Structures are given as C-alpha cells and as structure tokens.
Amino acid sequence: MTSGAQTIPAQGTALGGSSLPLALAARALAAACGQSWRSQFVFRASMWSGIVGAVLQVILVHLVWTAVYGSRESVAGVDQSVAITYAVLGVLATLVFQPFVFDTLYGRLRTGAIAFDVMRPVSAVPMALAQQLGSSLAQLPAAGCALVVGLALGAVDPPPTIASGVAFAVSITLGLVIAQIMNFTVGLVGFWTLEVGGAFLVYRMLAQFSSGALIPLWFMPGALRAVLGWLPFSAQIFVPISLYVDPDPGWHTVSAIGGQLLWIGLLIVLAALVWRRAIRRLVIFGG
C-alpha cells in the first residue's frame, strides 16, 4: 500500500476537505469523535486501571515534590505550593494530551483502511483529528478523579485570580490543539515506514520533557530553558500552567496566548506539507 505512484481522489489530498455540506461534515466528525470516546470505555478493567493509575500518579507526584522541597518554602524563586500545583496539573494535562497515542491513524495505515478513508466524503485528516480528540477527551474522567484526590490532599491550589483562571482555560485549550496537531503530524511517519515504535517513543520522551510536564522549565539551566521556550512543546503544558499560577496576569499573558496561536498556524502549515508528501506514497488498487 505504501510505495511510489498514486492516484488519489481530490477530497483525500486536502487537509480539511469535504464534499459534504458543512452541517453534515460536522455531524460526521462529531460521530467519529463520539465513537472514539466510547471505544475507550469498552473494557472496564482498562478504564478502572486508568483511573487508579492517574490517582497514583498524583499522589506520588505530591509526595516526591513535597520531599524535594522539605522544609524549604521556596527553591529557585518558586514556592512549594506553586511547584506542587504545577507538577500535579502537568500530570493531568499529559494524561489528556497523550503525546503517544497514534492508534487512530497508525492503525488504519497498518490495516490499509486509510485507502478507504481518503475516498470518503470527509477527508481523512479531520476524521483522524476527530478520533484523536475523542480518545483524549475520554481521559477526562480519570483526570477528574485524580484532580479531586489532588484537591483533597491540598496538592492543587486554586488560581490566584479570576483572570488567571480564564487565561488558563483559554491557554490549555490551545495547548490541546497544538498537541493534537503534533500527534497527527508525527503519526504520518507511518506512511514511510510500517514500524514507527521507535520514532513514537522518541517523540513521547521529547514531548514530555520539553513541554515541562516532568520538570517545570523554571528549574532548567538558562540556555536549555531558553531553547525549550522557543519550541512548540512548551506551548502545550508549560505555558498554560504558568498562566494558571501567575498571580499578576497582564500583557505577558496575552503575548503567551498569542504565541500559542502562532504555533497553531505554523503547525497547521507543517502538517499540510507533510500530509501532501505522505499521501503521494499511497497506492490504491495499483493506481
């Protein structure tokens, strides 16, 4: 299926193309998102293990960061409560963003189902993104349970101001969009090679480290922090949670959100370019 020549229907080559009216296309995407959501709850054991795992992560993160600070109230200018709040929210955000789930696209590449996807009225790209979104949103119950435990432990402080909370809500949504686009783009590697486990593992490690999900960028060396700050990974998790704990939002908050919007635009262009190259490798019925 994945080799040189190609003849692909027009809707398949478009990044967001659809031959359906907008309302019908939206219903199709919503159905794909819902189907992906429901598929995550088919196996109850898996669902409950996910919830237990999320709760354990929050408890362990709380214990570790509390031990790291010990009797100190502040390290590198970051208060203990801020660091623990950041760490717990980072765990929950990573759980939802899932920088390592590519099943929706990769699985269809391996089975050849992508050949049918590109011939459907709605382009394979928005369908894949809708399925990714459904899979991510299905993690919200586990993240919600873990958040409740975090609040009960006193590991998560409320945002210092209402503006901080609003900025966080906007920023974390943009962060999710950035993560979805990047996940999709990396998943396109499957067009060039059927074994992408190594590439996905590298991406997962890079995303978790560079986004500040494991260690806040505040604690990293100056040069490394500056480099990571210019990468799109930091716009996924570090920027939103930094805005959450920011007691004095202002123009720098607007600038940070503007930077996320810029990354979304750039990543859409990049995804479009990679998709156009990838789809040329698809051969359907030898054509």
CSV table of C-alpha atoms in Angstrom, one decimal:
chain,number,residue,atom,x,y,z
A,1,MET,CA,0.0,0.0,0.0
A,2,THR,CA,2.8,2.4,0.8
A,3,SER,CA,5.0,2.9,-2.2
A,4,GLY,CA,5.7,5.3,-5.1
A,5,ALA,CA,3.0,6.2,-7.6
A,6,GLN,CA,-0.5,7.3,-6.7
A,7,THR,CA,-4.0,8.4,-7.9
A,8,ILE,CA,-5.9,9.9,-5.1
A,9,PRO,CA,-9.4,11.5,-5.0
A,10,ALA,CA,-9.5,15.2,-4.6
A,11,GLN,CA,-11.0,15.2,-1.1
A,12,GLY,CA,-8.3,12.8,0.1
A,13,THR,CA,-5.5,15.2,-0.7
A,14,ALA,CA,-7.0,18.2,1.1
A,15,LEU,CA,-6.0,18.7,4.7
A,16,GLY,CA,-9.5,19.6,5.7
A,17,GLY,CA,-11.5,18.9,2.6
A,18,SER,CA,-15.1,17.6,2.4
A,19,SER,CA,-17.6,17.1,-0.4
A,20,LEU,CA,-20.5,17.2,2.2
A,21,PRO,CA,-22.4,20.3,3.3
A,22,LEU,CA,-20.8,21.8,6.4
A,23,ALA,CA,-23.6,20.7,8.8
A,24,LEU,CA,-23.3,17.0,7.6
A,25,ALA,CA,-19.5,17.1,7.8
A,26,ALA,CA,-19.7,18.5,11.3
A,27,ARG,CA,-22.1,15.6,12.2
A,28,ALA,CA,-19.7,13.1,10.7
A,29,LEU,CA,-16.8,14.5,12.7
A,30,ALA,CA,-18.9,14.6,15.9
A,31,ALA,CA,-19.8,10.9,15.3
A,32,ALA,CA,-16.2,9.9,14.8
A,33,CYS,CA,-15.2,11.8,17.9
A,34,GLY,CA,-18.0,10.1,19.9
A,35,GLN,CA,-17.2,6.6,18.6
A,36,SER,CA,-13.5,7.1,19.6
A,37,TRP,CA,-14.7,8.3,23.0
A,38,ARG,CA,-16.9,5.3,23.6
A,39,SER,CA,-14.3,2.8,22.4
A,40,GLN,CA,-12.1,3.9,25.3
A,41,PHE,CA,-14.7,2.5,27.8
A,42,VAL,CA,-15.3,-0.8,26.1
A,43,PHE,CA,-13.0,-2.6,28.5
A,44,ARG,CA,-14.0,-1.7,32.1
A,45,ALA,CA,-10.8,-3.1,33.6
A,46,SER,CA,-8.8,-0.8,31.4
A,47,MET,CA,-10.9,2.1,32.3
A,48,TRP,CA,-10.6,1.5,36.1
A,49,SER,CA,-6.9,0.8,35.8
A,50,GLY,CA,-6.5,4.2,34.0
A,51,ILE,CA,-8.3,5.9,36.9
A,52,VAL,CA,-6.3,4.2,39.5
A,53,GLY,CA,-3.1,4.9,37.6
A,54,ALA,CA,-3.9,8.6,37.3
A,55,VAL,CA,-4.7,8.9,41.0
A,56,LEU,CA,-1.5,7.1,42.0
A,57,GLN,CA,0.5,9.5,39.7
A,58,VAL,CA,-1.0,12.5,41.5
A,59,ILE,CA,-0.3,11.0,44.9
A,60,LEU,CA,3.3,10.1,44.0
A,61,VAL,CA,4.0,13.5,42.4
A,62,HIS,CA,2.7,15.2,45.6
A,63,LEU,CA,4.9,13.1,47.8
A,64,VAL,CA,8.0,13.5,45.7
A,65,TRP,CA,7.8,17.3,45.3
A,66,THR,CA,6.9,17.7,49.0
A,67,ALA,CA,10.1,15.6,49.8
A,68,VAL,CA,12.2,17.7,47.3
A,69,TYR,CA,11.2,20.9,49.0
A,70,GLY,CA,11.4,19.5,52.5
A,71,SER,CA,11.4,22.4,55.0
A,72,ARG,CA,12.2,25.0,52.3
A,73,GLU,CA,9.4,27.3,51.3
A,74,SER,CA,11.0,28.3,48.0
A,75,VAL,CA,13.5,26.9,45.5
A,76,ALA,CA,14.9,29.0,42.6
A,77,GLY,CA,12.2,31.6,43.4
A,78,VAL,CA,9.4,29.1,43.1
A,79,ASP,CA,7.2,28.5,46.1
A,80,GLN,CA,6.5,25.0,47.2
A,81,SER,CA,2.7,25.2,46.7
A,82,VAL,CA,3.2,26.6,43.2
A,83,ALA,CA,5.7,23.8,42.3
A,84,ILE,CA,3.4,21.1,43.5
A,85,THR,CA,0.3,22.6,41.9
A,86,TYR,CA,2.3,22.8,38.6
A,87,ALA,CA,3.5,19.2,38.9
A,88,VAL,CA,0.0,17.8,39.5
A,89,LEU,CA,-1.6,19.8,36.8
A,90,GLY,CA,1.3,18.7,34.5
A,91,VAL,CA,0.5,15.1,35.1
A,92,LEU,CA,-3.2,15.6,34.4
A,93,ALA,CA,-2.6,17.6,31.2
A,94,THR,CA,-0.2,14.9,29.9
A,95,LEU,CA,-2.8,12.3,30.6
A,96,VAL,CA,-5.3,14.1,28.5
A,97,PHE,CA,-3.0,15.3,25.8
A,98,GLN,CA,-1.5,11.9,25.3
A,99,PRO,CA,1.6,12.7,23.3
A,100,PHE,CA,1.9,9.0,22.5
A,101,VAL,CA,-1.4,7.9,21.1
A,102,PHE,CA,-1.4,7.5,17.4
A,103,ASP,CA,-3.6,4.4,17.1
A,104,THR,CA,-6.3,6.2,15.1
A,105,LEU,CA,-4.1,7.0,12.1
A,106,TYR,CA,-1.3,4.4,12.6
A,107,GLY,CA,-3.7,1.5,13.0
A,108,ARG,CA,-5.5,2.5,9.8
A,109,LEU,CA,-2.2,2.7,7.9
A,110,ARG,CA,-1.2,-0.8,9.0
A,111,THR,CA,-4.5,-2.3,8.1
A,112,GLY,CA,-4.9,-0.4,4.8
A,113,ALA,CA,-8.1,1.2,6.0
A,114,ILE,CA,-6.6,4.6,5.1
A,115,ALA,CA,-7.2,3.8,1.5
A,116,PHE,CA,-10.9,3.9,2.1
A,117,ASP,CA,-10.6,7.0,4.4
A,118,VAL,CA,-9.2,9.2,1.6
A,119,MET,CA,-12.1,8.2,-0.6
A,120,ARG,CA,-14.8,9.2,1.9
A,121,PRO,CA,-16.8,12.4,1.6
A,122,VAL,CA,-14.9,13.8,4.6
A,123,SER,CA,-11.2,14.0,4.3
A,124,ALA,CA,-9.1,11.5,6.3
A,125,VAL,CA,-7.3,14.3,8.1
A,126,PRO,CA,-10.3,15.9,10.0
A,127,MET,CA,-11.6,12.4,10.7
A,128,ALA,CA,-8.3,11.3,12.2
A,129,LEU,CA,-8.1,14.5,14.3
A,130,ALA,CA,-11.7,14.0,15.5
A,131,GLN,CA,-10.8,10.4,16.5
A,132,GLN,CA,-7.7,11.7,18.3
A,133,LEU,CA,-9.8,14.3,20.1
A,134,GLY,CA,-12.4,11.7,21.2
A,135,SER,CA,-9.6,9.5,22.6
A,136,SER,CA,-8.1,12.4,24.5
A,137,LEU,CA,-11.4,13.6,25.9
A,138,ALA,CA,-12.1,10.0,27.1
A,139,GLN,CA,-9.3,10.6,29.6
A,140,LEU,CA,-11.2,13.4,31.3
A,141,PRO,CA,-13.0,11.1,33.8
A,142,ALA,CA,-9.6,9.7,35.0
A,143,ALA,CA,-8.1,13.2,35.1
A,144,GLY,CA,-11.2,14.4,37.0
A,145,CYS,CA,-10.9,11.7,39.6
A,146,ALA,CA,-7.2,12.4,40.1
A,147,LEU,CA,-7.9,16.1,40.3
A,148,VAL,CA,-10.4,15.5,43.1
A,149,VAL,CA,-7.8,13.5,45.0
A,150,GLY,CA,-5.2,16.2,44.4
A,151,LEU,CA,-7.6,18.8,45.8
A,152,ALA,CA,-8.3,16.6,48.8
A,153,LEU,CA,-4.6,16.3,49.5
A,154,GLY,CA,-4.1,20.0,49.2
A,155,ALA,CA,-1.8,19.5,46.3
A,156,VAL,CA,-3.6,21.8,43.9
A,157,ASP,CA,-4.2,25.4,44.8
A,158,PRO,CA,-6.9,27.4,43.0
A,159,PRO,CA,-5.8,30.1,40.5
A,160,PRO,CA,-4.7,33.2,42.3
A,161,THR,CA,-7.1,35.5,40.3
A,162,ILE,CA,-10.1,35.0,38.1
A,163,ALA,CA,-8.1,36.4,35.2
A,164,SER,CA,-5.5,33.7,35.8
A,165,GLY,CA,-8.2,31.0,35.7
A,166,VAL,CA,-9.7,32.4,32.5
A,167,ALA,CA,-6.3,32.7,30.8
A,168,PHE,CA,-5.6,29.1,31.8
A,169,ALA,CA,-8.8,27.8,30.3
A,170,VAL,CA,-8.1,29.5,27.0
A,171,SER,CA,-4.4,28.5,27.0
A,172,ILE,CA,-5.0,24.9,28.0
A,173,THR,CA,-7.5,24.6,25.1
A,174,LEU,CA,-4.9,26.0,22.7
A,175,GLY,CA,-2.3,23.6,24.2
A,176,LEU,CA,-4.6,20.7,23.4
A,177,VAL,CA,-5.0,21.8,19.8
A,178,ILE,CA,-1.2,22.1,19.5
A,179,ALA,CA,-0.7,18.6,20.9
A,180,GLN,CA,-3.3,17.1,18.6
A,181,ILE,CA,-1.7,18.6,15.5
A,182,MET,CA,1.7,17.5,16.5
A,183,ASN,CA,0.5,14.0,17.4
A,184,PHE,CA,-1.2,13.8,14.0
A,185,THR,CA,2.0,15.0,12.2
A,186,VAL,CA,4.2,12.5,13.9
A,187,GLY,CA,1.7,9.8,13.1
A,188,LEU,CA,2.2,10.5,9.4
A,189,VAL,CA,5.6,8.8,9.7
A,190,GLY,CA,3.6,5.6,9.2
A,191,PHE,CA,3.3,6.5,5.5
A,192,TRP,CA,7.1,6.0,5.1
A,193,THR,CA,7.6,3.0,7.5
A,194,LEU,CA,5.3,0.4,9.0
A,195,GLU,CA,7.4,0.2,12.2
A,196,VAL,CA,7.2,3.5,13.9
A,197,GLY,CA,7.5,2.4,17.6
A,198,GLY,CA,11.0,3.9,17.9
A,199,ALA,CA,10.0,7.2,16.4
A,200,PHE,CA,6.9,7.4,18.7
A,201,LEU,CA,9.0,6.6,21.8
A,202,VAL,CA,11.5,9.3,21.0
A,203,TYR,CA,8.6,11.8,20.4
A,204,ARG,CA,6.9,10.8,23.6
A,205,MET,CA,10.0,11.3,25.7
A,206,LEU,CA,10.9,14.6,23.9
A,207,ALA,CA,7.4,15.9,24.3
A,208,GLN,CA,7.1,15.1,28.0
A,209,PHE,CA,10.5,16.6,28.8
A,210,SER,CA,10.4,19.6,26.6
A,211,SER,CA,6.8,20.6,27.4
A,212,GLY,CA,7.7,20.9,31.1
A,213,ALA,CA,5.3,18.1,32.1
A,214,LEU,CA,8.0,16.3,34.1
A,215,ILE,CA,10.1,19.2,35.3
A,216,PRO,CA,9.0,22.9,35.1
A,217,LEU,CA,11.1,24.9,32.8
A,218,TRP,CA,11.8,27.3,35.7
A,219,PHE,CA,14.2,24.7,37.2
A,220,MET,CA,16.2,24.1,34.0
A,221,PRO,CA,19.5,25.7,33.1
A,222,GLY,CA,19.2,29.1,31.5
A,223,ALA,CA,20.4,28.1,28.0
A,224,LEU,CA,18.2,24.9,27.9
A,225,ARG,CA,15.2,26.8,29.3
A,226,ALA,CA,15.6,29.4,26.5
A,227,VAL,CA,15.8,26.8,23.8
A,228,LEU,CA,12.8,24.8,25.1
A,229,GLY,CA,10.9,28.0,25.4
A,230,TRP,CA,11.1,28.5,21.7
A,231,LEU,CA,9.8,25.0,20.9
A,232,PRO,CA,6.1,24.2,20.4
A,233,PHE,CA,6.2,21.6,23.2
A,234,SER,CA,6.3,24.3,25.9
A,235,ALA,CA,3.2,25.8,24.4
A,236,GLN,CA,1.3,22.6,25.2
A,237,ILE,CA,1.7,22.4,29.0
A,238,PHE,CA,4.3,24.9,30.4
A,239,VAL,CA,2.6,28.0,29.1
A,240,PRO,CA,-1.0,27.1,30.3
A,241,ILE,CA,0.1,26.0,33.8
A,242,SER,CA,2.4,29.0,34.1
A,243,LEU,CA,-0.6,31.2,33.4
A,244,TYR,CA,-2.6,29.3,36.0
A,245,VAL,CA,-0.2,30.0,38.8
A,246,ASP,CA,0.5,33.6,37.7
A,247,PRO,CA,-0.8,36.0,40.3
A,248,ASP,CA,-0.4,39.0,38.1
A,249,PRO,CA,-1.7,38.4,34.6
A,250,GLY,CA,-1.2,41.2,32.1
A,251,TRP,CA,0.1,41.8,28.6
A,252,HIS,CA,2.6,39.0,29.0
A,253,THR,CA,-0.4,36.7,29.4
A,254,VAL,CA,-1.8,38.0,26.1
A,255,SER,CA,1.6,37.6,24.5
A,256,ALA,CA,1.8,34.0,25.7
A,257,ILE,CA,-1.6,33.1,24.2
A,258,GLY,CA,-0.7,34.9,21.0
A,259,GLY,CA,2.4,32.7,20.8
A,260,GLN,CA,0.3,29.6,21.1
A,261,LEU,CA,-2.0,30.9,18.2
A,262,LEU,CA,1.1,31.5,16.1
A,263,TRP,CA,2.3,27.9,16.8
A,264,ILE,CA,-1.1,26.6,15.8
A,265,GLY,CA,-0.9,28.4,12.5
A,266,LEU,CA,2.7,27.2,11.8
A,267,LEU,CA,1.9,23.6,12.8
A,268,ILE,CA,-1.1,23.5,10.5
A,269,VAL,CA,1.1,24.6,7.6
A,270,LEU,CA,3.7,22.0,8.5
A,271,ALA,CA,1.0,19.3,8.9
A,272,ALA,CA,-0.4,20.2,5.5
A,273,LEU,CA,3.0,20.0,3.8
A,274,VAL,CA,3.8,16.6,5.4
A,275,TRP,CA,0.3,15.3,4.5
A,276,ARG,CA,0.7,16.3,0.9
A,277,ARG,CA,4.1,14.4,0.8
A,278,ALA,CA,2.7,11.5,2.6
A,279,ILE,CA,-0.4,11.0,0.5
A,280,ARG,CA,1.7,10.7,-2.6
A,281,ARG,CA,3.0,7.4,-1.3
A,282,LEU,CA,-0.4,5.9,-1.1
A,283,VAL,CA,-1.3,3.5,-3.9
A,284,ILE,CA,-4.9,2.3,-4.3
A,285,PHE,CA,-5.7,-0.7,-6.5
A,286,GLY,CA,-2.3,-0.2,-8.1
A,287,GLY,CA,-3.3,3.2,-9.5
